[in-house]
Each structure stands twice: as structure tokens, then as C-alpha cells.
Tab-separated table of C-alpha atoms in Angstrom:
chain	number	residue	atom	x	y	z
A	1	MET	CA	-0.298	0.076	-0.045
A	2	LYS	CA	1.350	3.603	-0.817
A	3	ILE	CA	1.035	6.120	2.038
A	4	PHE	CA	1.423	9.654	1.727
A	5	ILE	CA	1.962	12.032	4.911
A	6	GLY	CA	2.450	15.503	5.254
A	7	MET	CA	2.263	18.374	5.489
A	8	ASN	CA	4.254	19.929	8.716
A	9	ASN	CA	6.462	18.042	10.532
A	10	VAL	CA	5.950	18.907	13.799
A	11	ALA	CA	7.667	17.385	16.931
A	12	SER	CA	9.445	14.745	14.123
A	13	LEU	CA	6.254	13.063	13.860
A	14	ILE	CA	6.107	12.597	10.377
A	15	GLY	CA	8.900	10.454	11.074
A	16	ASP	CA	7.341	8.332	13.776
A	17	TYR	CA	4.421	7.432	11.647
A	18	THR	CA	6.609	6.643	8.516
A	19	GLU	CA	8.915	3.842	10.846
A	20	GLY	CA	5.687	2.570	11.767
A	21	PHE	CA	4.222	2.058	8.481
A	22	LYS	CA	7.739	0.907	6.556
A	23	ASN	CA	7.693	-1.526	9.159
A	24	LEU	CA	4.591	-2.729	7.919
A	25	GLY	CA	5.924	-3.428	4.788
A	26	HIS	CA	3.986	-0.168	3.574
A	27	GLU	CA	5.824	2.257	0.627
A	28	VAL	CA	5.763	5.788	2.348
A	29	PHE	CA	6.459	9.101	0.918
A	30	SER	CA	6.648	12.091	3.292
A	31	VAL	CA	6.542	16.151	3.063
A	32	THR	CA	7.025	18.990	4.936
A	33	ARG	CA	6.241	22.622	4.391
A	34	THR	CA	7.982	23.542	7.599
A	35	ASP	CA	11.474	23.093	8.879
A	36	HIS	CA	12.234	23.527	12.085
A	37	VAL	CA	15.786	23.293	14.146
A	38	PHE	CA	14.772	21.455	16.925
A	39	THR	CA	12.841	18.588	14.499
A	40	SER	CA	14.117	15.691	12.689
A	41	ASN	CA	14.469	16.651	8.761
A	42	ASN	CA	14.354	12.967	7.694
A	43	VAL	CA	11.725	13.815	5.468
A	44	ASP	CA	11.572	12.723	1.159
A	45	LEU	CA	10.752	16.205	0.368
A	46	ASN	CA	11.481	19.129	2.653
A	47	ILE	CA	10.045	22.002	0.776
A	48	PRO	CA	11.759	24.787	2.625
A	49	VAL	CA	15.161	23.442	2.600
A	50	LEU	CA	14.903	22.620	-1.317
A	51	VAL	CA	13.531	26.178	-2.164
A	52	LYS	CA	16.572	27.559	-0.329
A	53	GLY	CA	18.654	25.597	-1.951
A	54	LYS	CA	17.351	26.590	-5.492
A	55	MET	CA	17.202	30.448	-4.456
A	56	LYS	CA	21.159	29.777	-3.592
A	57	ARG	CA	21.685	28.312	-6.832
A	58	GLU	CA	20.055	30.733	-8.828
A	59	ASN	CA	21.750	33.419	-6.777
A	60	ASN	CA	18.207	35.052	-6.478
A	61	PHE	CA	16.550	35.363	-3.339
A	62	SER	CA	13.380	37.485	-4.427
A	63	PRO	CA	9.573	36.430	-3.151
A	64	GLN	CA	8.834	35.692	-6.783
A	65	VAL	CA	11.587	32.859	-7.257
A	66	GLN	CA	10.717	31.910	-3.523
A	67	GLU	CA	7.071	31.154	-4.701
A	68	LYS	CA	8.077	29.631	-8.240
A	69	TRP	CA	10.038	26.917	-6.556
A	70	THR	CA	6.925	26.789	-3.579
A	71	LYS	CA	4.755	26.198	-5.835
A	72	PHE	CA	6.503	23.605	-8.154
A	73	TYR	CA	7.302	21.501	-4.800
A	74	ASN	CA	3.924	22.188	-3.484
A	75	GLU	CA	2.607	20.414	-7.227
A	76	MET	CA	5.266	17.639	-6.726
A	77	ALA	CA	3.726	16.676	-3.406
A	78	TRP	CA	0.145	16.907	-4.538
A	79	GLN	CA	0.832	14.030	-7.608
A	80	LYS	CA	2.516	11.979	-4.774
A	81	ALA	CA	-0.673	12.356	-2.921
A	82	LEU	CA	-2.575	11.693	-5.618
A	83	GLU	CA	-0.669	8.153	-6.419
A	84	ALA	CA	-1.224	7.194	-2.816
A	85	ASP	CA	-3.888	5.103	-1.677
A	86	VAL	CA	-3.921	6.478	1.941
A	87	VAL	CA	-3.098	10.428	2.875
A	88	PHE	CA	-1.941	11.020	6.031
A	89	PHE	CA	-2.165	14.884	7.218
A	90	LEU	CA	-0.508	16.529	10.055
A	91	TRP	CA	-1.330	20.308	10.719
A	92	SER	CA	-2.935	21.158	7.707
A	93	SER	CA	-4.086	19.505	4.209
A	94	PHE	CA	-3.202	21.035	0.759
A	95	MET	CA	-5.309	23.461	0.624
A	96	GLU	CA	-6.171	26.411	3.080
A	97	ASP	CA	-9.909	25.922	2.780
A	98	CYS	CA	-9.399	21.865	3.206
A	99	SER	CA	-11.210	21.834	-0.514
A	100	ASP	CA	-8.844	19.052	-1.109
A	101	LEU	CA	-10.556	16.590	1.437
A	102	PRO	CA	-13.645	16.055	-0.645
A	103	LEU	CA	-11.664	15.456	-3.665
A	104	LEU	CA	-9.434	13.093	-2.031
A	105	LYS	CA	-12.346	11.536	-0.686
A	106	LYS	CA	-14.198	11.341	-4.029
A	107	MET	CA	-11.303	9.482	-5.557
A	108	GLY	CA	-11.227	7.037	-3.216
A	109	LYS	CA	-8.289	7.540	-0.875
A	110	LYS	CA	-8.514	6.751	2.758
A	111	ILE	CA	-7.848	9.936	4.884
A	112	ILE	CA	-6.014	10.047	8.237
A	113	VAL	CA	-5.695	13.349	10.015
A	114	ARG	CA	-3.787	14.099	13.272
A	115	PHE	CA	-4.635	17.672	15.232
A	116	VAL	CA	-1.163	18.541	16.387
A	117	GLY	CA	-1.228	21.804	18.508
A	118	SER	CA	-2.434	25.690	17.712
A	119	GLU	CA	-3.588	24.977	14.630
A	120	VAL	CA	-6.660	23.943	16.010
A	121	ARG	CA	-6.852	26.364	19.222
A	122	TYR	CA	-8.739	29.144	19.277
A	123	PRO	CA	-8.261	31.457	22.717
A	124	PRO	CA	-11.761	31.806	24.133
A	125	PHE	CA	-12.824	28.293	24.045
A	126	GLU	CA	-9.135	27.279	24.942
A	127	ARG	CA	-9.383	29.618	28.342
A	128	GLU	CA	-12.906	27.668	29.186
A	129	PHE	CA	-11.287	24.330	28.506
A	130	CYS	CA	-8.698	25.500	30.928
A	131	LYS	CA	-10.867	26.665	33.429
A	132	TRP	CA	-13.074	23.458	33.290
A	133	GLY	CA	-9.923	21.328	33.277
A	134	GLY	CA	-7.786	23.073	36.233
A	135	LEU	CA	-4.823	23.805	33.479
A	136	PRO	CA	-2.946	26.985	33.062
A	137	TYR	CA	-3.346	28.614	29.673
A	138	GLY	CA	-0.643	29.467	27.764
A	139	ASP	CA	-1.016	30.578	24.348
A	140	ASN	CA	-1.472	33.961	24.789
A	141	ASN	CA	0.091	35.069	21.252
A	142	LEU	CA	-2.980	33.013	19.164
A	143	SER	CA	-5.128	35.624	16.819
A	144	GLU	CA	-8.679	36.008	18.338
A	145	ASN	CA	-10.466	37.642	15.256
A	146	ILE	CA	-13.830	36.119	13.555
A	147	ASP	CA	-11.506	35.414	10.760
A	148	SER	CA	-9.043	33.117	12.863
A	149	PHE	CA	-12.104	31.285	14.090
A	150	LYS	CA	-13.999	30.618	10.950
A	151	LYS	CA	-10.608	29.532	9.445
A	152	LYS	CA	-9.851	26.979	12.513
A	153	LEU	CA	-13.568	25.711	12.775
A	154	ASN	CA	-13.567	25.257	9.176
A	155	TYR	CA	-10.189	23.121	9.014
A	156	ILE	CA	-11.804	21.055	12.106
A	157	ARG	CA	-15.205	20.173	10.772
A	158	MET	CA	-13.944	19.400	6.979
A	159	VAL	CA	-11.618	16.603	9.354
A	160	GLU	CA	-14.630	15.378	10.818
A	161	LEU	CA	-16.411	14.878	8.215
A	162	PHE	CA	-14.177	13.557	5.539
A	163	ALA	CA	-11.209	12.074	7.565
A	164	ASP	CA	-11.807	8.063	8.012
A	165	VAL	CA	-9.371	8.432	11.329
A	166	VAL	CA	-8.809	11.494	13.526
A	167	ILE	CA	-6.541	11.612	16.096
A	168	GLY	CA	-5.894	13.885	18.667
A	169	SER	CA	-8.809	17.074	19.558
A	170	SER	CA	-9.542	20.663	19.862
A	171	THR	CA	-11.533	22.032	22.382
A	172	LEU	CA	-13.732	22.645	19.362
A	173	SER	CA	-13.851	19.217	18.634
A	174	LEU	CA	-17.553	17.427	18.075
A	175	ARG	CA	-15.876	14.327	16.746
A	176	PRO	CA	-14.229	11.678	18.951
A	177	SER	CA	-10.292	11.353	18.785
A	178	PHE	CA	-8.539	7.862	18.047
A	179	THR	CA	-6.813	7.691	21.000
A	180	ASN	CA	-4.733	4.505	20.354
A	181	GLY	CA	-3.204	6.641	16.745
A	182	PHE	CA	-1.708	8.875	19.300
A	183	GLY	CA	1.118	7.308	21.650
A	184	LEU	CA	3.809	6.396	19.522
A	185	PHE	CA	7.669	7.176	19.746
A	186	PHE	CA	10.472	6.282	17.333
A	187	LYS	CA	13.593	6.185	19.604
A	188	ARG	CA	16.082	7.037	17.179
A	189	ASP	CA	20.075	7.372	18.324
A	190	ILE	CA	19.080	8.831	21.797
A	191	PRO	CA	21.798	7.484	24.151
A	192	GLN	CA	20.469	6.827	27.617
A	193	ARG	CA	21.693	7.807	31.293
A	194	THR	CA	22.737	4.831	33.227
A	195	VAL	CA	23.837	6.940	36.618
A	196	HIS	CA	22.005	9.639	38.449
A	197	ASN	CA	24.095	12.461	40.298
A	198	GLU	CA	23.459	13.096	43.944
A	199	ILE	CA	23.332	16.651	43.347
A	200	PRO	CA	21.104	16.619	40.064
A	201	ILE	CA	21.518	18.459	36.492
A	202	ILE	CA	17.994	19.721	35.785
A	203	MET	CA	17.382	20.784	31.993
A	204	HIS	CA	15.298	22.947	30.336
A	205	ALA	CA	14.770	23.160	26.590
A	206	PRO	CA	12.278	25.093	25.230
A	207	SER	CA	10.984	25.183	21.465
A	208	LYS	CA	8.904	28.174	22.514
A	209	ARG	CA	9.152	29.938	25.587
A	210	LEU	CA	5.757	31.193	26.178
A	211	THR	CA	4.030	27.783	25.517
A	212	LYS	CA	6.533	25.767	27.615
A	213	GLY	CA	6.074	28.427	30.470
A	214	THR	CA	10.112	29.057	30.307
A	215	ASN	CA	9.714	32.328	32.537
A	216	ASP	CA	7.715	30.324	35.171
A	217	TRP	CA	10.681	27.526	35.312
A	218	LEU	CA	13.071	30.320	35.768
A	219	VAL	CA	11.039	31.816	38.772
A	220	VAL	CA	11.163	27.957	40.282
A	221	PHE	CA	14.754	27.722	39.883
A	222	ASP	CA	15.699	30.797	41.420
A	223	ALA	CA	13.283	30.020	44.565
A	224	LEU	CA	14.723	26.889	44.964
A	225	ARG	CA	18.254	28.096	44.870
A	226	ALA	CA	17.451	31.024	47.190
A	227	ASN	CA	16.314	28.074	49.452
A	228	GLY	CA	19.462	26.332	49.540
A	229	PHE	CA	18.797	23.550	46.976
A	230	LYS	CA	21.812	22.494	45.345
A	231	PHE	CA	21.665	21.318	41.524
A	232	GLY	CA	22.966	22.271	38.192
A	233	LEU	CA	20.995	23.831	35.538
A	234	LYS	CA	21.330	23.435	31.419
A	235	PHE	CA	19.023	25.865	29.604
A	236	LEU	CA	19.180	25.288	25.957
A	237	GLU	CA	17.405	26.696	22.892
A	238	GLU	CA	17.781	26.402	19.188
A	239	ILE	CA	19.668	23.313	19.386
A	240	PRO	CA	19.851	21.390	15.813
A	241	HIS	CA	17.322	18.142	16.461
A	242	GLU	CA	20.204	15.130	16.317
A	243	GLN	CA	22.556	17.132	18.880
A	244	MET	CA	19.610	17.687	21.386
A	245	LEU	CA	19.110	14.071	21.122
A	246	ARG	CA	22.438	13.572	22.721
A	247	GLU	CA	22.041	16.473	25.270
A	248	TYR	CA	19.172	14.493	26.849
A	249	SER	CA	21.545	11.929	28.790
A	250	THR	CA	23.740	14.653	30.087
A	251	ALA	CA	21.048	15.670	32.688
A	252	ASP	CA	19.213	13.958	35.454
A	253	ILE	CA	15.715	15.938	35.634
A	254	PHE	CA	14.255	17.248	32.413
A	255	CYS	CA	11.599	20.357	33.298
A	256	ASN	CA	9.141	20.015	30.347
A	257	SER	CA	6.279	22.444	30.394
A	258	LEU	CA	3.862	23.850	32.658
A	259	ILE	CA	1.518	24.374	29.741
A	260	TYR	CA	1.162	21.914	27.141
A	261	SER	CA	3.298	18.537	27.113
A	262	GLY	CA	4.940	17.284	23.891
A	263	ARG	CA	7.708	15.361	22.314
A	264	THR	CA	10.934	16.367	24.215
A	265	ALA	CA	9.051	15.048	27.462
A	266	MET	CA	9.247	11.298	25.492
A	267	GLU	CA	12.650	12.095	24.249
A	268	ALA	CA	14.185	12.844	27.542
A	269	MET	CA	12.591	9.655	29.342
A	270	ALA	CA	13.641	7.865	26.289
A	271	ALA	CA	17.223	9.179	27.730
A	272	GLY	CA	16.176	7.965	31.434
A	273	CYS	CA	15.731	11.650	32.807
A	274	VAL	CA	13.249	11.905	35.410
A	275	VAL	CA	10.828	14.448	33.663
A	276	LEU	CA	8.727	16.896	35.234
A	277	ASP	CA	5.777	17.854	33.019
A	278	VAL	CA	2.185	19.178	33.016
A	279	GLY	CA	-0.829	17.047	34.658
A	280	TYR	CA	-4.172	16.615	32.934
A	281	LYS	CA	-6.710	16.715	35.655
A	282	TYR	CA	-9.303	16.741	33.054
A	283	ARG	CA	-8.187	13.635	31.745
A	284	ASN	CA	-10.321	11.589	34.625
A	285	LYS	CA	-11.920	8.227	34.543
A	286	LYS	CA	-15.188	9.966	35.402
A	287	ASP	CA	-15.178	11.810	31.811
A	288	PHE	CA	-15.614	8.637	30.193
A	289	LYS	CA	-19.184	7.747	31.616
A	290	TYR	CA	-20.326	9.597	28.420
A	291	ASN	CA	-18.497	7.543	26.155
A	292	LEU	CA	-20.298	4.304	27.402
A	293	ARG	CA	-23.757	6.276	27.221
A	294	ALA	CA	-22.886	6.232	23.296
A	295	PHE	CA	-23.264	2.516	23.175
A	296	GLY	CA	-26.026	2.136	26.073
A	297	ILE	CA	-23.447	0.651	28.558
A	298	THR	CA	-24.739	1.191	32.057
A	299	GLU	CA	-22.479	3.743	33.913
A	300	THR	CA	-20.827	1.457	36.430
A	301	GLN	CA	-17.426	1.917	37.626
A	302	GLU	CA	-16.658	-1.606	36.648
A	303	ASN	CA	-17.689	-0.796	33.338
A	304	ILE	CA	-15.859	2.784	33.314
A	305	ASP	CA	-12.604	0.831	34.344
A	306	ASN	CA	-13.097	-2.002	31.844
A	307	PHE	CA	-13.201	1.086	29.154
A	308	PHE	CA	-10.542	2.510	30.211
A	309	GLU	CA	-8.230	-0.205	30.646
A	310	LYS	CA	-9.530	-1.404	27.143
A	311	GLY	CA	-9.120	1.667	25.319
A	312	GLY	CA	-5.216	1.963	26.491
A	313	PHE	CA	-6.400	5.064	28.627
A	314	GLU	CA	-4.709	4.235	31.696
A	315	TYR	CA	-1.243	3.763	30.026
A	316	LEU	CA	-1.642	6.670	27.649
A	317	PHE	CA	-2.568	8.871	30.117
A	318	HIS	CA	-0.376	7.590	33.213
A	319	ALA	CA	3.149	8.171	31.770
A	320	PRO	CA	5.971	7.737	34.697
A	321	THR	CA	6.213	11.307	34.848
A	322	ILE	CA	6.283	13.835	37.804
A	323	LYS	CA	2.809	15.807	37.152
A	324	VAL	CA	3.166	19.372	38.082
A	325	ASN	CA	1.312	22.838	37.959
A	326	TYR	CA	1.638	26.137	39.104
A	327	GLU	CA	0.454	25.364	42.804
A	328	ASN	CA	2.774	22.138	43.154
A	329	VAL	CA	5.876	22.825	40.992
A	330	VAL	CA	8.271	23.978	43.450
A	331	GLN	CA	7.407	21.554	45.945
A	332	LYS	CA	7.604	18.563	43.575
A	333	LEU	CA	10.978	19.344	42.221
A	334	ALA	CA	12.477	20.432	45.661
A	335	GLU	CA	11.380	16.524	46.578
A	336	ILE	CA	12.648	14.844	43.644
A	337	ILE	CA	15.852	16.645	43.893
A	338	LEU	CA	16.501	15.400	47.426
A	339	ASP	CA	15.365	11.721	46.604
A	340	LEU	CA	17.847	10.007	44.762
A	341	PRO	CA	16.325	6.459	44.990
A	342	ARG	CA	13.172	7.677	43.637
A	343	ARG	CA	14.878	9.470	40.645
A	344	ARG	CA	16.727	5.846	39.650
A	345	GLU	CA	13.320	4.390	39.796
A	346	LEU	CA	11.645	6.950	38.153
A	347	ALA	CA	14.389	6.843	35.062
A	348	GLN	CA	14.072	3.196	34.748
A	349	LYS	CA	10.099	3.038	34.206
A	350	SER	CA	10.261	5.643	31.784
A	351	ILE	CA	12.833	3.786	29.655
A	352	GLU	CA	10.500	0.989	29.792
A	353	TYR	CA	7.774	3.244	29.133
A	354	ILE	CA	8.994	4.471	26.061
A	355	ASP	CA	10.122	1.346	24.783
A	356	ARG	CA	6.386	0.235	24.678
A	357	LEU	CA	5.624	3.212	22.456
A	358	SER	CA	6.203	1.425	18.876
A	359	PRO	CA	5.465	3.120	15.922
A	360	LYS	CA	4.413	-0.376	14.267
A	361	ASN	CA	1.798	-1.424	16.841
A	362	THR	CA	0.421	1.854	16.758
A	363	CYS	CA	-0.067	2.036	12.996
A	364	VAL	CA	-1.382	-1.577	13.208
A	365	GLU	CA	-3.809	0.428	15.129
A	366	ILE	CA	-4.423	3.261	13.051
A	367	PHE	CA	-5.025	0.934	9.735
A	368	GLN	CA	-7.812	-1.686	11.851
A	369	ALA	CA	-9.608	2.095	12.990
A	370	MET	CA	-9.359	2.966	9.322
A	371	ASP	CA	-10.935	0.019	7.858
A	372	ALA	CA	-13.913	0.189	10.303
A	373	PRO	CA	-14.470	3.745	11.611
A	374	ASP	CA	-17.557	2.943	12.993
A	375	SER	CA	-17.093	-0.166	14.924
A	376	PHE	CA	-17.166	-0.833	18.435
A	377	ASN	CA	-13.568	-1.928	18.322
A	378	THR	CA	-12.295	1.582	17.252
A	379	ALA	CA	-14.921	3.582	19.732
A	380	ILE	CA	-13.599	1.807	22.469
A	381	LYS	CA	-9.945	3.159	21.508
A	382	SER	CA	-11.376	6.782	21.044
A	383	TYR	CA	-12.068	9.440	23.359
A	384	TRP	CA	-15.004	11.703	23.090
A	385	SER	CA	-14.945	15.254	25.381
A	386	PRO	CA	-18.267	16.198	27.042
A	387	PHE	CA	-16.442	19.962	27.139
A	388	LEU	CA	-18.549	21.469	24.574
A	389	THR	CA	-22.128	20.282	24.762
A	390	ARG	CA	-21.786	19.605	28.803
A	391	HIS	CA	-19.311	22.374	29.863
A	392	TYR	CA	-18.833	25.279	27.568
A	393	ASP	CA	-20.140	28.614	29.118
A	394	ALA	CA	-21.358	30.314	25.521
A	395	THR	CA	-22.122	33.812	28.083
A	396	ASN	CA	-19.733	35.990	26.480
A	397	THR	CA	-19.771	34.166	23.095
A	398	THR	CA	-21.106	36.981	20.419
A	399	MET	CA	-24.065	36.147	18.082
A	400	GLU	CA	-21.534	36.674	15.501
A	401	TYR	CA	-19.240	33.587	16.999
A	402	LYS	CA	-22.684	31.696	17.632
A	403	LYS	CA	-24.095	31.691	13.808
A	404	ILE	CA	-20.740	30.600	12.251
A	405	PHE	CA	-20.463	27.746	15.055
A	406	ASN	CA	-23.808	26.836	14.540
A	407	THR	CA	-23.411	26.794	10.752
A	408	TYR	CA	-20.639	24.277	10.906
A	409	THR	CA	-21.890	22.233	13.343
A	410	LYS	CA	-24.804	21.474	10.762
A	411	MET	CA	-22.033	20.143	8.169
A	412	VAL	CA	-21.501	16.982	10.494
A	413	LYS	CA	-25.075	16.632	12.108
A	414	LYS	CA	-25.806	13.394	9.578
A	415	CYS	CA	-22.675	11.717	10.633
A	416	THR	CA	-22.721	8.246	12.412
A	417	TRP	CA	-20.475	9.056	15.182
A	418	TYR	CA	-22.367	12.441	15.624
A	419	LYS	CA	-25.671	10.686	16.165
A	420	ARG	CA	-24.043	7.804	18.533
A	421	TYR	CA	-22.617	10.781	20.818
A	422	ILE	CA	-24.125	13.827	20.620
A	423	GLN	CA	-27.797	14.385	21.975
A	424	ASN	CA	-29.945	17.336	20.727
A	425	CYS	CA	-29.263	20.181	22.940
A	426	GLU	CA	-28.761	24.094	22.924
A	427	ARG	CA	-26.204	26.045	25.220
A	428	GLY	CA	-26.688	29.242	25.373
A	429	GLY	CA	-27.593	29.513	21.766
A	430	LEU	CA	-24.817	26.993	20.394
A	431	PHE	CA	-26.978	24.247	19.042
A	432	PHE	CA	-26.203	20.656	18.890
């Protein structure tokens, strides 16, 4: 089977999925339209790198030349997608309005989409979600205007309408996320730390300071030092990905994010670091009662536990990291600095945990969901969030936003998953 995967290599995920599909014997062609110093560039078609190379050879760095070669390589990528049996998008599809999705569907392509991050985050909904889940809100640099809202909502609903498998979710999501397609990690060549120092080395390496809570981490480090705690500190930024993979093993403790988790946490775990990461309070077993209702299953604690275990949620949501938030981070970091035996224990558990995140096994699960998207087996490995229909406070949402929201909701009302999970209701002018 031929698989096309693109378009943005966020968190080196394209390489992870490519590894899994190739291990299953499939032919994969990978493309990225973005190139970051902190992600792996091991793709077949790295458009920005190729465009820069063409401009350098022509000694012409004008916008016109850049546009010419960008268009050339995008057309090349499109031809590869047309040759594929399966098209897998991360962050975006080819067209900004997603008009390529119905076209690919009509041509008989299977479509997989993974939501990754801020491409599906809209601040007012994010803030409400964080308030509900007891999380800090960190994306203060995202646009808040009607055009941004419409663009993101269009992307989400078009994906929900046309994709065979949706991995990941947004606070604007209505469709369940196939959670078993989410947890994978291709280790590459990451040296492992085998000995932990009594006086630990702490590392923080933000890809973006704002979304990793860097300024707050610096306050935490200063507070601990002021109270006599001894530790070394490595603060790394803009390190090339291959070099960064070698850096993790030089640290005992890795302080990831106080706002959003991410790939660096898994890379640090693979190296044998103890990882401090944001704690997701909202991922609670009690939320899964709504998933049971969709199938008419009695909401007993036994059934909730069974659903949680069979779907792999216990495993995916409870990595052996130290869960921190703004209220407890100073205490948690102080405790682990002083507790060398626990650091050694968590380091070993972290390595074992990462070893289980097989790209091959994850891609097997994705294919099973792709072949039977509406099956019970797929459903028990998916998670539907009750946030929008049961928790979102629409009091401050303007009529213009509500009208747009309701228009896009109508797009997906006839879908099988919609009828299964969502009861007809109205919340402050939002109609479901």
C-alpha cells in the first residue's frame, strides 16, 4: 500500500509514523512545508530546504523565485498524494480551505488526520477549557478574530466530515479522537543515562518559551536556589535536533512544560531523565461515562474501569512522569532533587514506558480503525470529550460567533459518530 504523509513535521511526528508504516511493509512518501531546528528533517521532500537551495544556486532570493519553487514542490507533493492509497495529514492539508479533502475522498483515498496543536486552538474556547480542567492557559499569542475562528473551525469540521480516522482533538472538536493512534515514539539514537548524580543536573529546553512556561520555570529555579537547594542547570534553546538527542543524557531531571506537553518529554524519558510535565486533571475516568452512554452501556465504575483499560487510556494518560502545575511545581521539584532512589526508579520506568510506544503497533491500530471507523472496537479506543456540549460557557460568545459555530455544526450532524455521541441540545445559543 502507498501512503502519503505531510504537510508539517511538527514534533518530528512524520518520522515516527513513517517508521511505523514502513515496518508494516508499506511504501511511504513524506513531505514537510515547515523546517524547524528542533525537529528531525528526515523526510523525502523538505520543501523549505529545497526552495532555499534553488534560490542559492540561482543567486536570486526574491519573493517571486521563492514562490515559483514553492509552487513547484507543492505540485510535486500533490502528485505523490494522488498516487497514494492513504493520505495522512498533520497540521494542515494542501488547501487552506480544505477543499482537497472531499476531492481526495471522491477519488477513493483513505484519509487520516492528526490534530497537533495551535492549528486547532482558538483562545476563548481554550480559556474555558483550561478553567474547566484546572489547567493554566498559555497561548496568549494566538489570534482572536472572526477570520481566525472561522478558519480553524472550518478545518476541524472538514476533517471531522471527511477523514476516516481523526487522531487528537481540539476544544472545538465534536468528533471523538482515536486515542490509540496518538501514543508512538521512534527512539532513533538517543543515548541513555545510566548513573544519576546525587546533586542533579536539571535541563529545560523550550522550543517556544511562551508555551513551555519558561519564565515561570526560571522563577522556580531561582526560588529553590534561594532556599539552599543544590543542582546544576542546563538551559538550551535553538539546538539542532540531532544534537539535542545527545544532550538529554547529560541531565538527571528534565523540566518540560507547565502549559502543554510535547515530544521533548518523551525524548528525555527515552534518555533516562526524570521528567516534570504538566498534569492533565481533566483526563479523569469520570469523563468516560459519556463514552459509555453512546453505546448504551451501564455507567458502573466497573464498566468505566474496563473501558479505560481496554482503550489503553490508563497507559497513555499515566506516563511515569512527575505531574506538576503552578501550585505544586516548587514542592515537587524540591522533593525529587532530594530523593535520589526515586529518581533512579522513575528513570528506569521512563525507559521501559518509551520502549512500549512502538510506531509499528500504533500504525496497526490506525489501520484497524481506518478499515472500520464506526465499529465498537474503534470506539472503545477513542475518546469523546463532553466539554462543548456539557461544560462550555457561551455567555460571552457573541451572536456572530454563535451563528458561525452553528453553521459548521450542521455540516456534521448526519455523521454516524455525531448521532452516536451527541444528544440534541442547546447551550446558550449553541445548537447541537
